[in-house]
Amino acid sequence: MNLKNADILSIDQFEKADIAEIFSVAAAMEPYAHREKITRVLEGAILGNIFFEPSTRTRMSFATSFQRLGGAVYEVADLSSTSLVKGESLYDTSRVMENYVDLFVVRHPTQGAVQDFAKATSRPLISGGDGTGEHPTQALLDLYTIMKEQDRSFDQLDGLSIAMVGDLKHGRTVHSLTKLLSLFKNIRFTWIAPEALKMPDSILEEARQLGHHVHQTEDFKMGIAKADVIYMTRLQEERFTSKEEARLHRGRYSLNRRTYEQCCSPKTLILHPLPRDQRANEIDMDLNDHPALGIFRQAANGIPIRMALFAMILDVYPFK
Ligand code: CP
């Protein structure tokens, strides 16, 4: 796949070979990500980093990645700071902003809005999270992290056992990660969620039809036993119509050191796309210094992955 000028909107657009290519470029970006080497290949280019929904990691790591490649970043971190509040459409916003930037990253709370923004512009656009839909670049960095942390080659991902825990209905990261892992063979998905927050049927059916093993349960300890990877997630309280309903589920699943050591092999990797909600304690602070806790290294891996995407989309890799 040639990513030159491509949009990145969904994992559905990728084949397995595309992922191998992105990871290979990401590996080449590592010394630049850590400033062991310097490049200015994107000097003069401007990224429109447009976030209509809160973000710490995704917005900052996209900005850092672009700047590590020598580009400049124009930031919108709040819908209320744009003329959308004066009644301007998303279409007009996209058409106008494209005059000021070379490429967009867009996050929006409404599923489908990122696609609408992309359709309106001739500039390439990377989704930074599309409501309850997908978060494709998070899935890429998650899988890259699993490979690095468990020292697996691309071919050694077949047969991976992963427990995804929490709000699987609204969690766009687990939707994208399921689709991404489904490109491999014989993945063992254990989805641990309350009945009301189960993985959407469309994603479940897709994984089953591709021959993967899917098990759904509300039993946390049973579900995480035998997993190679535990992927905890936050209750997406902002997606609920009623705060009371959301609070019914808050704190339902919490992983601490004792549970981890009781139920899991010491090789089981603990991931979370973050933020972890300290009111709900999805991952207890007593795991902060545990070697199995990969969450901060996972967040750091957003840099080489996002640098790779920028370099491929803006066609500056290999560097001259
Ligand atoms: N993982 C993630 O999307 O985090 P942010 O919401 O902070 O960007």
GROMACS .gro file of C-alpha atoms and ligand atoms in nm:
model
  328
    1MET     CA    1   0.000   0.000   0.000
    2ASN     CA    2   0.127   0.344  -0.089
    3LEU     CA    3   0.025   0.581   0.189
    4LYS     CA    4   0.122   0.893  -0.009
    5ASN     CA    5  -0.155   1.151   0.051
    6ALA     CA    6  -0.374   0.882   0.212
    7ASP     CA    7  -0.628   0.939   0.488
    8ILE     CA    8  -0.605   0.714   0.794
    9LEU     CA    9  -0.963   0.668   0.911
   10SER     CA   10  -1.013   0.302   0.995
   11ILE     CA   11  -0.817  -0.020   1.045
   12ASP     CA   12  -1.047  -0.162   0.774
   13GLN     CA   13  -0.835   0.009   0.511
   14PHE     CA   14  -0.525  -0.198   0.593
   15GLU     CA   15  -0.397  -0.540   0.499
   16LYS     CA   16  -0.143  -0.728   0.707
   17ALA     CA   17   0.144  -0.632   0.475
   18ASP     CA   18   0.061  -0.262   0.522
   19ILE     CA   19   0.099  -0.298   0.897
   20ALA     CA   20   0.438  -0.468   0.852
   21GLU     CA   21   0.551  -0.175   0.637
   22ILE     CA   22   0.431   0.088   0.887
   23PHE     CA   23   0.608  -0.095   1.172
   24SER     CA   24   0.925  -0.120   0.970
   25VAL     CA   25   0.923   0.258   0.910
   26ALA     CA   26   0.835   0.314   1.279
   27ALA     CA   27   1.142   0.112   1.379
   28ALA     CA   28   1.354   0.334   1.153
   29MET     CA   29   1.201   0.640   1.326
   30GLU     CA   30   1.308   0.529   1.676
   31PRO     CA   31   1.645   0.715   1.684
   32TYR     CA   32   1.471   1.031   1.561
   33ALA     CA   33   1.188   0.983   1.814
   34HIS     CA   34   1.449   0.972   2.092
   35ARG     CA   35   1.655   1.259   1.942
   36GLU     CA   36   1.958   1.039   1.894
   37LYS     CA   37   1.939   1.151   1.531
   38ILE     CA   38   1.796   1.476   1.394
   39THR     CA   39   1.601   1.531   1.073
   40ARG     CA   40   1.427   1.838   0.925
   41VAL     CA   41   1.255   1.656   0.636
   42LEU     CA   42   0.923   1.827   0.707
   43GLU     CA   43   1.066   2.176   0.742
   44GLY     CA   44   0.809   2.423   0.606
   45ALA     CA   45   0.517   2.183   0.646
   46ILE     CA   46   0.232   2.263   0.885
   47LEU     CA   47   0.009   2.014   1.067
   48GLY     CA   48  -0.347   2.111   1.161
   49ASN     CA   49  -0.389   1.927   1.492
   50ILE     CA   50  -0.762   1.973   1.540
   51PHE     CA   51  -0.916   1.825   1.855
   52PHE     CA   52  -1.286   1.886   1.917
   53GLU     CA   53  -1.267   1.655   2.219
   54PRO     CA   54  -1.019   1.642   2.513
   55SER     CA   55  -0.689   1.462   2.466
   56THR     CA   56  -0.348   1.448   2.630
   57ARG     CA   57  -0.154   1.168   2.458
   58THR     CA   58  -0.292   1.168   2.107
   59ARG     CA   59  -0.277   1.543   2.053
   60MET     CA   60   0.065   1.590   2.213
   61SER     CA   61   0.224   1.287   2.052
   62PHE     CA   62   0.101   1.382   1.705
   63ALA     CA   63   0.240   1.733   1.761
   64THR     CA   64   0.571   1.602   1.893
   65SER     CA   65   0.601   1.357   1.604
   66PHE     CA   66   0.549   1.627   1.344
   67GLN     CA   67   0.796   1.858   1.515
   68ARG     CA   68   1.056   1.580   1.548
   69LEU     CA   69   1.039   1.561   1.167
   70GLY     CA   70   1.102   1.935   1.141
   71GLY     CA   71   0.742   2.052   1.077
   72ALA     CA   72   0.533   2.313   1.256
   73VAL     CA   73   0.200   2.252   1.429
   74TYR     CA   74  -0.117   2.460   1.439
   75GLU     CA   75  -0.328   2.350   1.735
   76VAL     CA   76  -0.703   2.362   1.795
   77ALA     CA   77  -0.777   2.206   2.132
   78ASP     CA   78  -1.131   2.321   2.186
   79LEU     CA   79  -1.440   2.342   1.965
   80SER     CA   80  -1.548   2.662   2.139
   81SER     CA   81  -1.236   2.841   2.012
   82THR     CA   82  -1.349   2.799   1.649
   83SER     CA   83  -1.622   2.961   1.440
   84LEU     CA   84  -1.824   2.639   1.465
   85VAL     CA   85  -1.984   2.811   1.765
   86LYS     CA   86  -2.101   3.087   1.528
   87GLY     CA   87  -2.288   2.828   1.320
   88GLU     CA   88  -2.015   2.748   1.066
   89SER     CA   89  -2.041   2.394   0.931
   90LEU     CA   90  -1.775   2.125   0.968
   91TYR     CA   91  -1.758   2.121   0.587
   92ASP     CA   92  -1.671   2.493   0.566
   93THR     CA   93  -1.430   2.460   0.857
   94SER     CA   94  -1.244   2.185   0.674
   95ARG     CA   95  -1.242   2.371   0.339
   96VAL     CA   96  -1.110   2.687   0.504
   97MET     CA   97  -0.850   2.526   0.728
   98GLU     CA   98  -0.701   2.329   0.437
   99ASN     CA   99  -0.560   2.657   0.307
  100TYR     CA  100  -0.348   2.692   0.618
  101VAL     CA  101  -0.208   2.341   0.667
  102ASP     CA  102  -0.058   2.049   0.471
  103LEU     CA  103  -0.221   1.766   0.664
  104PHE     CA  104  -0.482   1.724   0.935
  105VAL     CA  105  -0.518   1.519   1.250
  106VAL     CA  106  -0.880   1.541   1.369
  107ARG     CA  107  -1.062   1.409   1.675
  108HIS     CA  108  -1.438   1.456   1.713
  109PRO     CA  109  -1.691   1.325   1.968
  110THR     CA  110  -1.951   1.231   1.703
  111GLN     CA  111  -1.893   0.907   1.514
  112GLY     CA  112  -1.864   0.983   1.141
  113ALA     CA  113  -1.766   1.350   1.184
  114VAL     CA  114  -1.396   1.281   1.123
  115GLN     CA  115  -1.489   1.109   0.794
  116ASP     CA  116  -1.707   1.408   0.701
  117PHE     CA  117  -1.417   1.644   0.772
  118ALA     CA  118  -1.189   1.427   0.557
  119LYS     CA  119  -1.436   1.415   0.267
  120ALA     CA  120  -1.453   1.794   0.258
  121THR     CA  121  -1.079   1.846   0.219
  122SER     CA  122  -0.824   1.749  -0.042
  123ARG     CA  123  -0.555   1.739   0.230
  124PRO     CA  124  -0.466   1.404   0.387
  125LEU     CA  125  -0.625   1.346   0.727
  126ILE     CA  126  -0.544   1.110   1.013
  127SER     CA  127  -0.819   1.027   1.261
  128GLY     CA  128  -0.728   1.104   1.619
  129GLY     CA  129  -1.043   0.930   1.742
  130ASP     CA  130  -1.391   0.920   1.595
  131GLY     CA  131  -1.657   0.923   1.868
  132THR     CA  132  -1.736   0.566   1.971
  133GLY     CA  133  -1.614   0.440   1.633
  134GLU     CA  134  -1.241   0.389   1.592
  135HIS     CA  135  -0.899   0.513   1.701
  136PRO     CA  136  -0.677   0.354   1.434
  137THR     CA  137  -0.341   0.500   1.531
  138GLN     CA  138  -0.392   0.392   1.893
  139ALA     CA  139  -0.437   0.034   1.770
  140LEU     CA  140  -0.118   0.060   1.565
  141LEU     CA  141   0.085   0.175   1.864
  142ASP     CA  142  -0.082  -0.088   2.085
  143LEU     CA  143   0.021  -0.370   1.855
  144TYR     CA  144   0.369  -0.223   1.808
  145THR     CA  145   0.396  -0.219   2.189
  146ILE     CA  146   0.288  -0.584   2.221
  147MET     CA  147   0.557  -0.686   1.971
  148LYS     CA  148   0.830  -0.486   2.143
  149GLU     CA  149   0.735  -0.579   2.499
  150GLN     CA  150   0.698  -0.950   2.430
  151ASP     CA  151   0.980  -0.967   2.178
  152ARG     CA  152   0.748  -1.114   1.915
  153SER     CA  153   0.817  -1.096   1.545
  154PHE     CA  154   0.529  -1.008   1.315
  155ASP     CA  155   0.472  -1.380   1.246
  156GLN     CA  156   0.465  -1.459   1.618
  157LEU     CA  157   0.144  -1.261   1.670
  158ASP     CA  158  -0.069  -1.552   1.545
  159GLY     CA  159  -0.237  -1.730   1.837
  160LEU     CA  160  -0.208  -1.429   2.074
  161SER     CA  161  -0.447  -1.439   2.369
  162ILE     CA  162  -0.578  -1.098   2.476
  163ALA     CA  163  -0.827  -1.001   2.747
  164MET     CA  164  -0.997  -0.668   2.679
  165VAL     CA  165  -1.166  -0.527   2.987
  166GLY     CA  166  -1.420  -0.256   3.060
  167ASP     CA  167  -1.640  -0.037   2.843
  168LEU     CA  168  -1.611  -0.232   2.520
  169LYS     CA  169  -1.929  -0.077   2.379
  170HIS     CA  170  -1.806   0.284   2.371
  171GLY     CA  171  -1.430   0.220   2.368
  172ARG     CA  172  -1.300   0.305   2.021
  173THR     CA  173  -0.952   0.175   2.102
  174VAL     CA  174  -1.076  -0.180   2.156
  175HIS     CA  175  -1.279  -0.163   1.834
  176SER     CA  176  -0.971  -0.071   1.633
  177LEU     CA  177  -0.741  -0.314   1.816
  178THR     CA  178  -0.984  -0.602   1.757
  179LYS     CA  179  -0.993  -0.523   1.385
  180LEU     CA  180  -0.614  -0.496   1.374
  181LEU     CA  181  -0.548  -0.825   1.556
  182SER     CA  182  -0.808  -0.989   1.333
  183LEU     CA  183  -0.564  -0.953   1.044
  184PHE     CA  184  -0.361  -1.231   1.212
  185LYS     CA  185  -0.455  -1.596   1.273
  186ASN     CA  186  -0.624  -1.775   1.565
  187ILE     CA  187  -0.641  -1.477   1.800
  188ARG     CA  188  -0.805  -1.564   2.133
  189PHE     CA  189  -1.019  -1.269   2.238
  190THR     CA  190  -1.163  -1.264   2.590
  191TRP     CA  191  -1.397  -0.967   2.627
  192ILE     CA  192  -1.474  -0.883   2.989
  193ALA     CA  193  -1.758  -0.632   3.023
  194PRO     CA  194  -2.093  -0.586   3.193
  195GLU     CA  195  -2.388  -0.693   2.973
  196ALA     CA  196  -2.473  -0.328   2.895
  197LEU     CA  197  -2.118  -0.250   2.778
  198LYS     CA  198  -2.039  -0.553   2.561
  199MET     CA  199  -1.841  -0.534   2.237
  200PRO     CA  200  -2.070  -0.431   1.946
  201ASP     CA  201  -2.216  -0.731   1.758
  202SER     CA  202  -2.077  -0.615   1.423
  203ILE     CA  203  -1.719  -0.632   1.554
  204LEU     CA  204  -1.782  -0.965   1.728
  205GLU     CA  205  -1.927  -1.120   1.410
  206GLU     CA  206  -1.638  -0.993   1.199
  207ALA     CA  207  -1.381  -1.149   1.434
  208ARG     CA  208  -1.573  -1.479   1.447
  209GLN     CA  209  -1.611  -1.497   1.070
  210LEU     CA  210  -1.237  -1.454   1.035
  211GLY     CA  211  -1.192  -1.767   1.248
  212HIS     CA  212  -1.085  -1.611   1.577
  213HIS     CA  213  -1.186  -1.749   1.913
  214VAL     CA  214  -1.419  -1.510   2.097
  215HIS     CA  215  -1.522  -1.553   2.460
  216GLN     CA  216  -1.739  -1.301   2.647
  217THR     CA  217  -1.764  -1.296   3.024
  218GLU     CA  218  -1.831  -1.068   3.322
  219ASP     CA  219  -1.590  -1.268   3.539
  220PHE     CA  220  -1.271  -1.063   3.562
  221LYS     CA  221  -1.038  -1.309   3.735
  222MET     CA  222  -1.138  -1.602   3.515
  223GLY     CA  223  -1.117  -1.382   3.204
  224ILE     CA  224  -0.763  -1.253   3.260
  225ALA     CA  225  -0.613  -1.591   3.351
  226LYS     CA  226  -0.406  -1.732   3.062
  227ALA     CA  227  -0.405  -1.402   2.871
  228ASP     CA  228  -0.078  -1.296   2.706
  229VAL     CA  229  -0.201  -0.937   2.723
  230ILE     CA  230  -0.453  -0.766   2.951
  231TYR     CA  231  -0.592  -0.452   2.790
  232MET     CA  232  -0.774  -0.248   3.054
  233THR     CA  233  -0.997   0.041   2.947
  234ARG     CA  234  -1.173   0.336   3.104
  235LEU     CA  235  -1.549   0.368   3.144
  236GLN     CA  236  -1.634   0.629   2.879
  237GLU     CA  237  -1.859   0.827   3.112
  238GLU     CA  238  -1.892   1.116   2.868
  239ARG     CA  239  -2.068   0.884   2.618
  240PHE     CA  240  -2.357   0.803   2.853
  241THR     CA  241  -2.680   1.000   2.838
  242SER     CA  242  -2.724   0.968   3.215
  243LYS     CA  243  -2.442   1.020   3.467
  244GLU     CA  244  -2.626   0.794   3.713
  245GLU     CA  245  -2.622   0.508   3.462
  246ALA     CA  246  -2.248   0.557   3.404
  247ARG     CA  247  -2.176   0.553   3.776
  248LEU     CA  248  -2.346   0.215   3.808
  249HIS     CA  249  -2.048   0.072   3.620
  250ARG     CA  250  -1.768   0.285   3.768
  251GLY     CA  251  -1.500   0.075   3.938
  252ARG     CA  252  -1.648  -0.253   3.815
  253TYR     CA  253  -1.311  -0.395   3.705
  254SER     CA  254  -0.989  -0.305   3.881
  255LEU     CA  255  -0.652  -0.474   3.842
  256ASN     CA  256  -0.412  -0.460   4.134
  257ARG     CA  257  -0.084  -0.635   4.209
  258ARG     CA  258  -0.245  -0.906   4.421
  259THR     CA  259  -0.501  -1.001   4.152
  260TYR     CA  260  -0.235  -0.989   3.882
  261GLU     CA  261   0.003  -1.214   4.076
  262GLN     CA  262  -0.279  -1.452   4.174
  263CYS     CA  263  -0.427  -1.494   3.827
  264CYS     CA  264  -0.161  -1.425   3.564
  265SER     CA  265   0.173  -1.549   3.441
  266PRO     CA  266   0.459  -1.302   3.514
  267LYS     CA  267   0.491  -1.264   3.136
  268THR     CA  268   0.138  -1.124   3.100
  269LEU     CA  269   0.164  -0.770   2.968
  270ILE     CA  270  -0.066  -0.502   3.113
  271LEU     CA  271  -0.176  -0.231   2.871
  272HIS     CA  272  -0.427   0.054   2.882
  273PRO     CA  273  -0.475   0.319   2.612
  274LEU     CA  274  -0.502   0.575   2.896
  275PRO     CA  275  -0.617   0.792   3.056
  276ARG     CA  276  -0.678   0.562   3.354
  277ASP     CA  277  -0.957   0.709   3.563
  278GLN     CA  278  -0.833   0.744   3.920
  279ARG     CA  279  -1.195   0.752   4.044
  280ALA     CA  280  -1.244   0.403   3.903
  281ASN     CA  281  -0.893   0.264   3.959
  282GLU     CA  282  -0.885   0.037   3.652
  283ILE     CA  283  -0.516  -0.025   3.721
  284ASP     CA  284  -0.413   0.023   4.081
  285MET     CA  285  -0.117   0.247   4.165
  286ASP     CA  286   0.045  -0.053   4.338
  287LEU     CA  287   0.131  -0.181   3.989
  288ASN     CA  288   0.308   0.145   3.890
  289ASP     CA  289   0.658   0.001   3.919
  290HIS     CA  290   0.573  -0.353   3.814
  291PRO     CA  291   0.777  -0.463   3.509
  292ALA     CA  292   0.462  -0.606   3.347
  293LEU     CA  293   0.297  -0.264   3.339
  294GLY     CA  294   0.358  -0.139   2.985
  295ILE     CA  295   0.126   0.163   2.984
  296PHE     CA  296   0.386   0.441   2.985
  297ARG     CA  297   0.609   0.270   2.728
  298GLN     CA  298   0.288   0.215   2.526
  299ALA     CA  299   0.214   0.590   2.533
  300ALA     CA  300   0.575   0.662   2.427
  301ASN     CA  301   0.539   0.431   2.127
  302GLY     CA  302   0.288   0.676   1.983
  303ILE     CA  303   0.584   0.885   1.865
  304PRO     CA  304   0.761   0.644   1.623
  305ILE     CA  305   0.426   0.516   1.493
  306ARG     CA  306   0.292   0.865   1.425
  307MET     CA  307   0.625   0.982   1.280
  308ALA     CA  308   0.611   0.684   1.042
  309LEU     CA  309   0.260   0.775   0.927
  310PHE     CA  310   0.354   1.139   0.866
  311ALA     CA  311   0.670   1.039   0.677
  312MET     CA  312   0.479   0.792   0.457
  313ILE     CA  313   0.178   1.017   0.391
  314LEU     CA  314   0.392   1.320   0.307
  315ASP     CA  315   0.626   1.094   0.108
  316VAL     CA  316   0.955   1.190   0.269
  317TYR     CA  317   1.067   0.839   0.366
  318PRO     CA  318   1.333   0.708   0.305
  319PHE     CA  319   1.502   1.033   0.409
  320LYS     CA  320   1.735   1.182   0.146
  321CP      N1  321  -0.519   0.712   2.430
  321CP      C1  322  -0.576   0.831   2.407
  321CP      O1  323  -0.647   0.850   2.308
  321CP      O2  324  -0.553   0.924   2.504
  321CP      P1  325  -0.595   1.076   2.495
  321CP      O3  326  -0.747   1.081   2.501
  321CP      O4  327  -0.532   1.146   2.610
  321CP      O5  328  -0.549   1.129   2.363
   0.00000   0.00000   0.00000
